[in-house]
Amino acid sequence: METTPTRGQRVIIVGVDGSCSSVAALRLAASLMPLAGDRIDALAAWQHPLVFGPSTPLEDDYEELAGQALDQAVTDAFPTGAPCVVTQRVRHGLATEILIEESRQALMVVLGSRGRGGFNGLLLGSVSSAVVERAECPVLVSHGAVQLPGGAAIAVPTVGASV
């Protein structure tokens, strides 16, 4: 599952957390492929929780749970099958730091504006805001997905960009 960009390869990194917004970001990245990329790296990050409780998963389960969320997001983004240029990676660490590190080798980072975190009133999530501020390549932020009856989501073509 772990692949790294090769020199000269145009890679679009997509931060995926399983949210509708990250699914929309995957679809947006795929639509940019003919113009901007050779490969899409769908990237999920995981970390240990700061608070433990009786229902906290075992340590070994976190990476597996992140991988399952990534698999589901790719399936949701591409119901008829992901393009062959989409790779999936799961990394341990803070999503913000991993995405900023990955931006050093990427042509572009594509993110959803809102992830799985709280604070629904914010225009941008904390991860997308931090990556826009500190990435070493252009960052494209998809401002959402529209929830349809029955749970389906479609990407909204309105996007914001930081170059």
Tab-separated table of C-alpha atoms in Angstrom:
chain	number	residue	atom	x	y	z
A	1	MET	CA	0.000	0.000	0.000
A	2	GLU	CA	2.944	2.353	0.624
A	3	THR	CA	4.435	3.963	-2.494
A	4	THR	CA	6.456	7.128	-2.801
A	5	PRO	CA	6.615	9.531	-5.734
A	6	THR	CA	9.453	8.943	-8.164
A	7	ARG	CA	11.546	11.872	-9.346
A	8	GLY	CA	9.829	13.770	-12.139
A	9	GLN	CA	6.484	12.117	-11.556
A	10	ARG	CA	3.583	14.561	-11.214
A	11	VAL	CA	1.747	13.420	-8.101
A	12	ILE	CA	-1.437	14.893	-6.682
A	13	ILE	CA	-1.796	14.166	-2.959
A	14	VAL	CA	-5.371	13.935	-1.664
A	15	GLY	CA	-5.950	14.011	2.078
A	16	VAL	CA	-8.660	11.478	2.894
A	17	ASP	CA	-10.422	11.030	6.226
A	18	GLY	CA	-13.601	9.356	5.016
A	19	SER	CA	-15.716	12.520	5.136
A	20	CYS	CA	-17.957	13.559	2.233
A	21	SER	CA	-15.629	16.491	1.735
A	22	SER	CA	-12.608	14.212	1.250
A	23	VAL	CA	-14.573	12.016	-1.170
A	24	ALA	CA	-15.367	15.167	-3.172
A	25	ALA	CA	-11.643	16.054	-3.080
A	26	LEU	CA	-10.789	12.649	-4.575
A	27	ARG	CA	-13.260	13.195	-7.396
A	28	LEU	CA	-11.897	16.685	-7.995
A	29	ALA	CA	-8.323	15.379	-8.146
A	30	ALA	CA	-9.378	12.726	-10.664
A	31	SER	CA	-10.948	15.414	-12.862
A	32	LEU	CA	-7.600	17.276	-12.838
A	33	MET	CA	-5.531	14.260	-13.885
A	34	PRO	CA	-5.554	14.932	-17.648
A	35	LEU	CA	-4.145	18.410	-17.013
A	36	ALA	CA	-2.037	18.126	-13.925
A	37	GLY	CA	-0.927	14.724	-12.816
A	38	ASP	CA	0.482	11.289	-13.452
A	39	ARG	CA	-0.767	9.755	-10.218
A	40	ILE	CA	-3.139	10.444	-7.325
A	41	ASP	CA	-2.007	9.416	-3.855
A	42	ALA	CA	-5.066	9.066	-1.643
A	43	LEU	CA	-3.491	9.516	1.778
A	44	ALA	CA	-4.994	8.805	5.196
A	45	ALA	CA	-3.235	9.635	8.443
A	46	TRP	CA	-3.860	8.091	11.832
A	47	GLN	CA	-2.686	8.759	15.351
A	48	HIS	CA	-3.329	7.478	18.830
A	49	PRO	CA	-6.190	9.207	20.624
A	50	LEU	CA	-5.392	11.771	23.273
A	51	VAL	CA	-8.070	10.337	25.553
A	52	PHE	CA	-8.601	6.661	26.244
A	53	GLY	CA	-11.825	5.099	27.459
A	54	PRO	CA	-13.546	1.737	27.710
A	55	SER	CA	-14.445	1.697	23.997
A	56	THR	CA	-11.003	2.801	22.742
A	57	PRO	CA	-9.750	0.373	20.046
A	58	LEU	CA	-6.535	-1.550	20.569
A	59	GLU	CA	-3.371	0.135	19.314
A	60	ASP	CA	-3.019	-2.194	16.322
A	61	ASP	CA	-6.539	-1.357	15.178
A	62	TYR	CA	-5.900	2.337	14.377
A	63	GLU	CA	-3.983	1.749	11.177
A	64	GLU	CA	-6.522	-0.840	10.063
A	65	LEU	CA	-9.426	1.533	10.802
A	66	ALA	CA	-7.726	4.315	8.824
A	67	GLY	CA	-7.188	1.893	5.939
A	68	GLN	CA	-10.838	0.861	6.011
A	69	ALA	CA	-11.962	4.508	5.962
A	70	LEU	CA	-9.616	5.150	3.032
A	71	ASP	CA	-10.897	2.094	1.132
A	72	GLN	CA	-14.488	3.208	1.680
A	73	ALA	CA	-13.754	6.790	0.587
A	74	VAL	CA	-12.129	5.556	-2.644
A	75	THR	CA	-15.113	3.262	-3.267
A	76	ASP	CA	-17.522	6.151	-2.597
A	77	ALA	CA	-15.570	8.481	-4.892
A	78	PHE	CA	-15.335	5.961	-7.722
A	79	PRO	CA	-18.315	3.579	-7.505
A	80	THR	CA	-17.461	1.906	-10.821
A	81	GLY	CA	-13.829	1.414	-9.806
A	82	ALA	CA	-10.930	3.715	-9.052
A	83	PRO	CA	-8.762	4.813	-11.979
A	84	CYS	CA	-5.501	2.846	-12.174
A	85	VAL	CA	-3.575	6.034	-11.346
A	86	VAL	CA	-5.019	6.138	-7.812
A	87	THR	CA	-2.812	4.698	-5.087
A	88	GLN	CA	-3.788	4.426	-1.436
A	89	ARG	CA	-1.467	5.065	1.493
A	90	VAL	CA	-1.937	5.086	5.248
A	91	ARG	CA	0.620	6.860	7.436
A	92	HIS	CA	0.971	7.212	11.177
A	93	GLY	CA	1.107	10.786	12.452
A	94	LEU	CA	-0.700	14.098	12.501
A	95	ALA	CA	-2.566	14.659	9.237
A	96	THR	CA	-1.351	18.253	8.981
A	97	GLU	CA	2.324	17.357	9.378
A	98	ILE	CA	2.116	14.401	6.993
A	99	LEU	CA	0.375	16.422	4.282
A	100	ILE	CA	2.899	19.266	4.608
A	101	GLU	CA	5.764	16.753	4.379
A	102	GLU	CA	4.153	15.110	1.333
A	103	SER	CA	3.716	18.530	-0.310
A	104	ARG	CA	7.508	18.724	-0.760
A	105	GLN	CA	7.332	15.993	-3.426
A	106	ALA	CA	3.899	16.751	-4.869
A	107	LEU	CA	2.648	18.764	-7.781
A	108	MET	CA	-0.463	19.675	-5.780
A	109	VAL	CA	-2.372	18.804	-2.622
A	110	VAL	CA	-6.165	18.524	-2.838
A	111	LEU	CA	-8.241	18.628	0.343
A	112	GLY	CA	-11.825	18.860	1.370
A	113	SER	CA	-12.706	22.003	3.266
A	114	ARG	CA	-14.265	20.130	6.194
A	115	GLY	CA	-13.154	16.835	7.637
A	116	ARG	CA	-14.480	14.657	10.392
A	117	GLY	CA	-13.663	17.182	13.133
A	118	GLY	CA	-16.190	19.331	14.949
A	119	PHE	CA	-16.889	23.043	14.714
A	120	ASN	CA	-19.288	22.889	11.754
A	121	GLY	CA	-19.472	26.681	11.590
A	122	LEU	CA	-15.894	27.022	10.390
A	123	LEU	CA	-15.385	27.745	6.685
A	124	LEU	CA	-12.217	25.624	6.578
A	125	GLY	CA	-11.143	22.827	8.867
A	126	SER	CA	-7.984	23.074	10.932
A	127	VAL	CA	-6.088	20.586	8.737
A	128	SER	CA	-6.971	22.290	5.461
A	129	SER	CA	-6.192	25.721	6.914
A	130	ALA	CA	-2.785	24.634	8.203
A	131	VAL	CA	-1.860	22.871	4.963
A	132	VAL	CA	-2.860	25.910	2.892
A	133	GLU	CA	-0.601	28.047	5.104
A	134	ARG	CA	2.458	25.777	5.143
A	135	ALA	CA	2.466	23.490	2.079
A	136	GLU	CA	5.362	23.659	-0.339
A	137	CYS	CA	3.192	23.224	-3.428
A	138	PRO	CA	-0.174	24.574	-4.552
A	139	VAL	CA	-3.154	23.494	-2.448
A	140	LEU	CA	-6.638	23.155	-3.882
A	141	VAL	CA	-9.466	23.100	-1.341
A	142	SER	CA	-12.768	21.641	-2.457
A	143	HIS	CA	-15.575	23.440	-0.721
A	144	GLY	CA	-17.738	20.484	-0.358
A	145	ALA	CA	-20.105	17.884	-1.361
A	146	VAL	CA	-23.853	18.054	-1.464
A	147	GLN	CA	-25.677	15.364	0.510
A	148	LEU	CA	-28.468	13.884	-1.552
A	149	PRO	CA	-31.451	11.934	-0.233
A	150	GLY	CA	-30.374	8.370	0.466
A	151	GLY	CA	-26.879	9.386	1.584
A	152	ALA	CA	-25.257	9.880	-1.832
A	153	ALA	CA	-22.872	12.810	-2.224
A	154	ILE	CA	-21.849	14.833	-5.258
A	155	ALA	CA	-18.977	17.259	-5.546
A	156	VAL	CA	-19.782	20.919	-5.912
A	157	PRO	CA	-17.618	22.522	-8.603
A	158	THR	CA	-16.884	25.603	-6.499
A	159	VAL	CA	-13.302	25.453	-5.258
A	160	GLY	CA	-10.839	27.726	-3.539
A	161	ALA	CA	-7.135	27.610	-4.233
A	162	SER	CA	-3.889	28.651	-2.658
A	163	VAL	CA	-0.935	28.839	-5.003
